[in-house]
Coordinates of C-alpha atoms and ligand atoms in Angstrom, one line a residue:
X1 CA 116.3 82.5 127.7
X2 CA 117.0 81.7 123.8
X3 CA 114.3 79.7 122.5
X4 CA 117.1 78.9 119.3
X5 CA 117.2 75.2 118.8
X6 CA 121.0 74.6 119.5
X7 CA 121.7 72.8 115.6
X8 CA 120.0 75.8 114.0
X9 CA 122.3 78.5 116.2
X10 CA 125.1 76.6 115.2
X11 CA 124.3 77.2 111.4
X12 CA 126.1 79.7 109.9
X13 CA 126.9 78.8 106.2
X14 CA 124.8 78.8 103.9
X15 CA 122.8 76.0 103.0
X16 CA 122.6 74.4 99.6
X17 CA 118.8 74.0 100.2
X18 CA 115.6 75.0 102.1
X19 CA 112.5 74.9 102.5
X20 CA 111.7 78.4 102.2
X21 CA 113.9 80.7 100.9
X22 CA 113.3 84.2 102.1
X23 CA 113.8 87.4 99.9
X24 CA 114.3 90.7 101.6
X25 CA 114.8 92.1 105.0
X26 CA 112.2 94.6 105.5
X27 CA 109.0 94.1 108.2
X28 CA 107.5 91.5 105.5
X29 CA 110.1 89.4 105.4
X30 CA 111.3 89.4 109.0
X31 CA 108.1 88.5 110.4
X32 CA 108.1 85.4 107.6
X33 CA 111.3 84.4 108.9
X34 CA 109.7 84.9 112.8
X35 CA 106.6 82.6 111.5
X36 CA 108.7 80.2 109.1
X37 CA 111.2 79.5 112.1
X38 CA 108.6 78.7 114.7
X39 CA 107.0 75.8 111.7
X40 CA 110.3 74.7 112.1
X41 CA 110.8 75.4 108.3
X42 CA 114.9 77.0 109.3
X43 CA 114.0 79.5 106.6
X44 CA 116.7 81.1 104.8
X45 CA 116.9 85.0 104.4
X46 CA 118.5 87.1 102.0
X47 CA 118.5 90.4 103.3
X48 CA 119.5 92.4 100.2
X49 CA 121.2 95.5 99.4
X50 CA 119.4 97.2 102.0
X51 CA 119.4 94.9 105.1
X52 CA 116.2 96.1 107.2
X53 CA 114.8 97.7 104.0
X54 CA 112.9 101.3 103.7
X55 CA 112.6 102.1 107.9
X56 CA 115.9 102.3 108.1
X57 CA 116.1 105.5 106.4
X58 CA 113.2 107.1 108.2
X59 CA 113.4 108.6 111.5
X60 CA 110.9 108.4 114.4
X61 CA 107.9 105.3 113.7
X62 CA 105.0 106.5 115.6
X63 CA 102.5 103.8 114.6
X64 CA 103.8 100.4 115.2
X65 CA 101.7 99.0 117.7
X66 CA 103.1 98.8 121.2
X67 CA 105.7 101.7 120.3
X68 CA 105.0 105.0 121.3
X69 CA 107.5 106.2 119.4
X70 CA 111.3 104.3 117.8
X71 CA 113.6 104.6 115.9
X72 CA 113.1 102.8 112.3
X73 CA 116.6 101.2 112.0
X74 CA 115.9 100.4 115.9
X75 CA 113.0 98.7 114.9
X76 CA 114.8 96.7 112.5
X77 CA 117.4 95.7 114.5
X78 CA 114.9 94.4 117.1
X79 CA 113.0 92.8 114.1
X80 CA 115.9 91.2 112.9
X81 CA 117.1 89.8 116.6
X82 CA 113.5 88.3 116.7
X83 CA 113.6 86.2 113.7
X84 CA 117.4 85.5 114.7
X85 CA 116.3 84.6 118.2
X86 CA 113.4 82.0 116.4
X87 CA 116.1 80.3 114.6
X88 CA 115.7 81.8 111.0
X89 CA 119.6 81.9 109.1
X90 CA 120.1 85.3 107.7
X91 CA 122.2 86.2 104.9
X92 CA 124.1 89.6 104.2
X93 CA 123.8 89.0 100.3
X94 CA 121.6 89.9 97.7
X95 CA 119.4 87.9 95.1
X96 CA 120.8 88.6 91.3
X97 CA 118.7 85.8 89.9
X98 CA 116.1 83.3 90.7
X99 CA 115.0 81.1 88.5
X100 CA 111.2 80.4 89.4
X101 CA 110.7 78.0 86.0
X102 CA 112.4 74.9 87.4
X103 CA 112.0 73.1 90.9
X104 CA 113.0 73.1 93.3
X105 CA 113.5 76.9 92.8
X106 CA 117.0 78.6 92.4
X107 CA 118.4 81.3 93.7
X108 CA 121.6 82.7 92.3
X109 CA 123.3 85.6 95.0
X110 CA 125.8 88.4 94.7
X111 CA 128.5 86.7 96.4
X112 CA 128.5 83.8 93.9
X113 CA 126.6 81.3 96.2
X114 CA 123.4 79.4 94.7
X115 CA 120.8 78.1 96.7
X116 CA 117.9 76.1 96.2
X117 CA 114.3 76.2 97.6
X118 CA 110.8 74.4 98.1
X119 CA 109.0 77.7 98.7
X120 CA 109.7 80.9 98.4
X121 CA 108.9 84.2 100.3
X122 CA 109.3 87.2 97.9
X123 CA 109.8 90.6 100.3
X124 CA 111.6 92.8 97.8
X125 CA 109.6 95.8 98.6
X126 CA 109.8 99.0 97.5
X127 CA 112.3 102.1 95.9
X128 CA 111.7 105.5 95.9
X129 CA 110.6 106.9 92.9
X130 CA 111.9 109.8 90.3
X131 CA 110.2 112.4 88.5
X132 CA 112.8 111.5 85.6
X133 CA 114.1 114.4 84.8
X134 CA 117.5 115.0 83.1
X135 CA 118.8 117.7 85.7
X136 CA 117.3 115.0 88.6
X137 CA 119.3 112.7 87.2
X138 CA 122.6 114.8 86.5
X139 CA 122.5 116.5 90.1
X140 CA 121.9 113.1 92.2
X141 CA 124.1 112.9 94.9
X142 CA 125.3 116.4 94.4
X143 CA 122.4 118.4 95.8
X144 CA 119.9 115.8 94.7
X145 CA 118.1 112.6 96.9
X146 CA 115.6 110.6 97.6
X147 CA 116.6 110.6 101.3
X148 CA 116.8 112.9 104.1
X149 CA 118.0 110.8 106.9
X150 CA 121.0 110.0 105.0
X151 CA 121.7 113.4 103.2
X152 CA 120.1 116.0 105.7
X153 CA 123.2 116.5 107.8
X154 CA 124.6 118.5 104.6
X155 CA 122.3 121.3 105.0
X156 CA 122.9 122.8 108.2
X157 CA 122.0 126.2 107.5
X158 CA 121.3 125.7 104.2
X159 CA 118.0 126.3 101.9
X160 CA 116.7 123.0 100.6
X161 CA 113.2 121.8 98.5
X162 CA 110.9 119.1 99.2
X163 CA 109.1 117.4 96.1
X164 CA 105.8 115.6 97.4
X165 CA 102.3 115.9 99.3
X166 CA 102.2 112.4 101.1
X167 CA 103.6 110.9 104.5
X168 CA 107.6 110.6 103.2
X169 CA 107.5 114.1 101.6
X170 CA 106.4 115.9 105.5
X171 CA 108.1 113.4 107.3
X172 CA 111.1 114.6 105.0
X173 CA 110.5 118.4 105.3
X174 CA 109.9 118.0 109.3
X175 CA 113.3 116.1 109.7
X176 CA 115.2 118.2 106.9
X177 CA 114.2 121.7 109.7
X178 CA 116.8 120.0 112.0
X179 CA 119.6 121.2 109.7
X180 CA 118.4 123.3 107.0
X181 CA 117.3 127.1 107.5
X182 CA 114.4 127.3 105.0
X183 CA 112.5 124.4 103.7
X184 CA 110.1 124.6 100.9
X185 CA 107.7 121.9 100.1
X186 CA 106.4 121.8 96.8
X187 CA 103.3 119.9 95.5
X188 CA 101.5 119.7 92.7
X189 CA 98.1 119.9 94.2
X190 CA 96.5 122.3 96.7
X191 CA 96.2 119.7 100.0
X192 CA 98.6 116.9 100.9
X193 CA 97.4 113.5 101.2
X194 CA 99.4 113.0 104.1
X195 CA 98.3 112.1 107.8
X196 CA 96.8 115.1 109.5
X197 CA 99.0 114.6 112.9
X198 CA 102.3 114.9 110.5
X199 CA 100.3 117.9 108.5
X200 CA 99.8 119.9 111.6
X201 CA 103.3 119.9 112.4
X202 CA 104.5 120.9 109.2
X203 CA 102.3 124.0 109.1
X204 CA 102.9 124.9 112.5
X205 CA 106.8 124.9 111.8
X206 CA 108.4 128.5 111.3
X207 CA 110.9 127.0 109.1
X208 CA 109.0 125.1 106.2
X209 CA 106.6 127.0 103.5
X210 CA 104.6 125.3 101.0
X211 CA 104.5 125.9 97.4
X212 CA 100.6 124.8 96.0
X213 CA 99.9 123.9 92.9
X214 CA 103.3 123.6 91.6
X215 CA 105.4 121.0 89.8
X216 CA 109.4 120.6 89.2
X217 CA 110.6 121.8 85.7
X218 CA 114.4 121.7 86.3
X219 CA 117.2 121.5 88.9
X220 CA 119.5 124.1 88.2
X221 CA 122.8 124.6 89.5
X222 CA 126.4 124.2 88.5
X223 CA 128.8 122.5 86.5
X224 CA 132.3 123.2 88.7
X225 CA 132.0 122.0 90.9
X226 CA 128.7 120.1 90.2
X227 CA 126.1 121.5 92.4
X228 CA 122.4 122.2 93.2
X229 CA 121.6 126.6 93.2
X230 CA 117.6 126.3 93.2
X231 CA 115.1 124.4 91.1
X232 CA 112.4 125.8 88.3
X233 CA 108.8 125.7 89.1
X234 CA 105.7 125.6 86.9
X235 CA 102.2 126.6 87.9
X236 CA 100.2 123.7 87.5
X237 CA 97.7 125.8 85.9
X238 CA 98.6 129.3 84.7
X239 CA 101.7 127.5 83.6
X240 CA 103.7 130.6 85.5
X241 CA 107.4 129.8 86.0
X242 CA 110.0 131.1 88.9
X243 CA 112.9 129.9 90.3
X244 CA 113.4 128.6 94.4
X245 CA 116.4 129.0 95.4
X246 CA 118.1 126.0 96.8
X247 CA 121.0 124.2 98.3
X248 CA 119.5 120.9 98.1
X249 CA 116.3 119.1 96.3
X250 CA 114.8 116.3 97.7
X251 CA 112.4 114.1 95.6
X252 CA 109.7 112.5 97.9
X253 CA 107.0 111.5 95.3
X254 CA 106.2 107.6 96.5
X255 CA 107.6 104.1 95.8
X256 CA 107.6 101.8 92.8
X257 CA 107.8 98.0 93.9
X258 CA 111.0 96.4 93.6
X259 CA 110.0 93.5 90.9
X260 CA 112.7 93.4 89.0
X261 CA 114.0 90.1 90.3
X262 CA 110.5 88.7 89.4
X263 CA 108.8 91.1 86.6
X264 CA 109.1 88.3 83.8
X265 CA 108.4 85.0 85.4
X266 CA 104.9 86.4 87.5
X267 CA 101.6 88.3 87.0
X268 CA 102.2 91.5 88.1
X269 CA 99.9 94.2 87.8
X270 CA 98.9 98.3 88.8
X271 CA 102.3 99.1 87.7
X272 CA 104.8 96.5 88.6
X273 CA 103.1 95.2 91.8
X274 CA 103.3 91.1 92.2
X275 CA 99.6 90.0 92.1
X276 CA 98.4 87.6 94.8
X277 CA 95.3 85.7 94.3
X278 CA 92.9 88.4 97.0
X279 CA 92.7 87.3 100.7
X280 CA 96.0 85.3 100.3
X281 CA 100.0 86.1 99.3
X282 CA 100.0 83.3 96.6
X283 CA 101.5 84.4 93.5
X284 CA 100.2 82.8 89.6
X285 CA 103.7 80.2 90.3
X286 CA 102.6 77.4 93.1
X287 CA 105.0 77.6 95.5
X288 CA 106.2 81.5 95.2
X289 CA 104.3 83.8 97.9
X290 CA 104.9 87.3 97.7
X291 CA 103.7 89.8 100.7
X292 CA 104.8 93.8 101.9
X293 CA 105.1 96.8 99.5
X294 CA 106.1 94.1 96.7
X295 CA 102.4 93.3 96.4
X296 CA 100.4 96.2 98.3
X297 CA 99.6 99.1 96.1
X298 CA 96.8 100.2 99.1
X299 CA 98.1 100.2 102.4
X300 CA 102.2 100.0 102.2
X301 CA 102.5 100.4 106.3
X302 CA 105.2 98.6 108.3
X303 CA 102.5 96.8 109.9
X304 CA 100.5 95.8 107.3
X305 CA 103.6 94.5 106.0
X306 CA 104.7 92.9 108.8
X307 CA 100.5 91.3 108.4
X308 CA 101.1 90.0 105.0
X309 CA 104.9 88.3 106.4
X310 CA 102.8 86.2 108.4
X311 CA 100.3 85.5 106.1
X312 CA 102.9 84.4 103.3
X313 CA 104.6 82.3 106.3
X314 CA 101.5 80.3 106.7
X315 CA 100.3 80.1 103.2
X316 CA 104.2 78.7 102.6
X317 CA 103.8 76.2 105.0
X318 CA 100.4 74.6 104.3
X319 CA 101.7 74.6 100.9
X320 CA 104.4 72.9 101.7
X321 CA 103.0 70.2 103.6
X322 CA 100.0 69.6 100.9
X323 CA 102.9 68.7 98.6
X324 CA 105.1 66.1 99.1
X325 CA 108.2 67.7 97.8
X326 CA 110.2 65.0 96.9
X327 CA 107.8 62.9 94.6
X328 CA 104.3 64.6 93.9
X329 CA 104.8 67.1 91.1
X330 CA 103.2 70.3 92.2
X331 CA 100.6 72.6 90.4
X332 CA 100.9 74.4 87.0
X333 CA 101.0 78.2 87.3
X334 CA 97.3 79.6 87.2
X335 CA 96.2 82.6 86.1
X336 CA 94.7 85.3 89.3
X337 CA 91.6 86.0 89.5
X338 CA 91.2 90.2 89.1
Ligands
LIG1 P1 102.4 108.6 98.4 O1 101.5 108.5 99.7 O2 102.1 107.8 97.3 O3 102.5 110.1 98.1 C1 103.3 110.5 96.9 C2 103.2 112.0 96.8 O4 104.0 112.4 95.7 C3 101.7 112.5 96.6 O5 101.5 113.6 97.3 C4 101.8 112.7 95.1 O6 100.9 113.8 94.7 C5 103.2 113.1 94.8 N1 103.6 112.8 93.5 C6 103.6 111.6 92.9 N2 104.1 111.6 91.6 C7 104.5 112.9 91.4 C8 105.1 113.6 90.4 N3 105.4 112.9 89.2 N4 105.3 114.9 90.5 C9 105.0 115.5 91.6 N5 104.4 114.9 92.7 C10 104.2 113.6 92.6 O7 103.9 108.2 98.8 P2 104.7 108.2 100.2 O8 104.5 109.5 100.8 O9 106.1 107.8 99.8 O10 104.1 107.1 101.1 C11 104.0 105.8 100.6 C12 103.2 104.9 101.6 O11 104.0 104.8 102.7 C13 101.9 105.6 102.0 O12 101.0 104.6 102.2 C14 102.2 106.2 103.3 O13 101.1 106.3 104.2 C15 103.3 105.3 103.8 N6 104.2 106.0 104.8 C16 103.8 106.0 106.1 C17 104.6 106.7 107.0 C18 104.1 106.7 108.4 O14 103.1 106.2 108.7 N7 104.8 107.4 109.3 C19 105.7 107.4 106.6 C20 106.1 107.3 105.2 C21 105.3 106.7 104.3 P3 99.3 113.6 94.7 O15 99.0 113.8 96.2 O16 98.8 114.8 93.9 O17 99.0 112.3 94.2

């Protein structure tokens, strides 16, 4: 049976205000909206430009608790229906601008709508990252990405790279075997950093091979029509150079926090990552709460994630009922503690 309270299923439209304003869709910001709903906050959440965030472009997720094994953009679905279910109003938009110097806080959103909040939830997470290359950047999306789930299906039959030692770059190869005939992984060092279970099954596969010790110098391909023929290694060491050759090049070398939204109004730190006073999710602005891949430059897992949604939930709502919101004028922004 529904547990939605019937005034908050009937809201569709949305609000001028809330309480908390949520920002981003991933397993950090769902599980806010979950927590936030149940305080009986009716948080508001905007999913962004990618509604369910980065599991919807993997595959199989083999370590969320309770899962043997699911899909990730099942996952999401399921996560979103939860915080639906609890009452939480969810937005297909995306935050362009918030304005964290005045309250209550403002958020301005793609579609021309402007809300304002109490409290906000930052849950931007993550992007994949580039290796920032000039024939990276001229090849993408024509024999370049940063994704196999979406671009795989291309390569039936077809000779493709991976760039990258940790979990995305062999969950990448493993999935890219389904379509491709050869896959090469390439990494800069001589042992991956990623899990052993996902190691073993790259090494035992007939299809992959692994290039040690080498780094990307160049995409090479063609002009017309514009296309990907191999890519130019570099011995890490005895600076040797060949060519791979190669259908398609994917580059699976981590995640930069998405901050963009935020880099100028808060702390950040380690390279763009929001800081949060240790042991909490509160940001240097009272009131602003950041949690998931936004903030975590250690464990980045769905569920830790999903841990520090929670956490910002609760920290948001303590917060909000230490200060009366109407009258009481709430905290300067303090400097973290390292
Ligand atoms: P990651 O663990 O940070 O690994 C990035 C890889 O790219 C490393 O092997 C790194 O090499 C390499 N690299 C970085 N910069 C490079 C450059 N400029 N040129 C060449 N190689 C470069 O990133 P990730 O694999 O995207 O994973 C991110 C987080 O998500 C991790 O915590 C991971 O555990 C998690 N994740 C989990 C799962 C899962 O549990 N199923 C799946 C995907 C991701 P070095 O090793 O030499 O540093």
């Amino acid at each position: 049976m529904s547990q939605v309270p019937a005034e908050i299923a009937a809201d569709t439209s949305l609000p001028a205000h809330t309480r908390v304003l949520i920002v981003g869709s991933g397993p950090a910001g769902y599980t806010a909206a979950v927590y936030a709903a149940r305080a009986m906050l009716k948080p508001v959440l905007i999913q962004g430009m990618q509604p369910g965030g980065q599991l919807t472009i993997t595959t199989e997720v083999e370590n969320w608790p309770g899962e043997t094994e699911i899909q990730g953009p099942d996952l999401m679905v399921r996560m979103e229906a939860h915080a639906r279910a609890m009452g939480a109003r969810i937005f297909v938009d995306t935050v362009t601008r918030l304005d964290l110097q005045q309250r209550p806080f403002v958020a301005e959103l793609d579609s021309g709508a402007r809300i304002t909040a109490d409290a906000v939830i930052l849950a931007t997470g993550a992007q994949a990252r580039w290796l920032g290359l000039p024939s990276e950047e001229k090849f993408k999306g024509f024999g370049v990405s940063a994704c196999a789930t979406c671009d795989g299906f291309f390569y039936r039959g077809r000779e493709v790279v991976v760039v990258g030692g940790g979990n995305t770059a062999v969950e990448e190869a493993l999935f890219l075997t389904n379509f491709a005939s050869k896959v090469t992984l390439i990494h800069r060092r001589d042992s991956l950093r990623a899990e052993k279970i996902l190691q073993e099954r790259l090494f035992r596969n007939p299809k992959v091979s692994v290039l040690w010790d080498h780094e990307l110098v160049e995409v090479a391909g063609t002009d017309g029509p514009l296309g990907v023929t191999g890519v130019r290694v570099r011995h890490v060491r005895e600076g040797a150079e060949q060519v791979v050759p190669a259908d398609g090049v994917f580059i699976a070398i981590g995640h930069a926090p998405a901050s963009e939204l935020v880099k100028d109004q808060l702390e950040l730190h380690k390279g763009g990552y929001v800081k949060v006073e240790p042991g909490s999710t509160r940001t240097s602005i009272p009131g602003v709460f950041a949690a998931g891949d936004l903030t975590d430059h250690v464990y980045r897992q769905a569920v830790t994630s999903a841990g520090m949604g929670c956490m910002a939930a609760l920290d948001a709502e303590r917060w909000l009922a230490e200060h009366d919101m109407a009258g009481e004028p709430v905290p300067e922004a303090a400097e973290i503690p390292a």
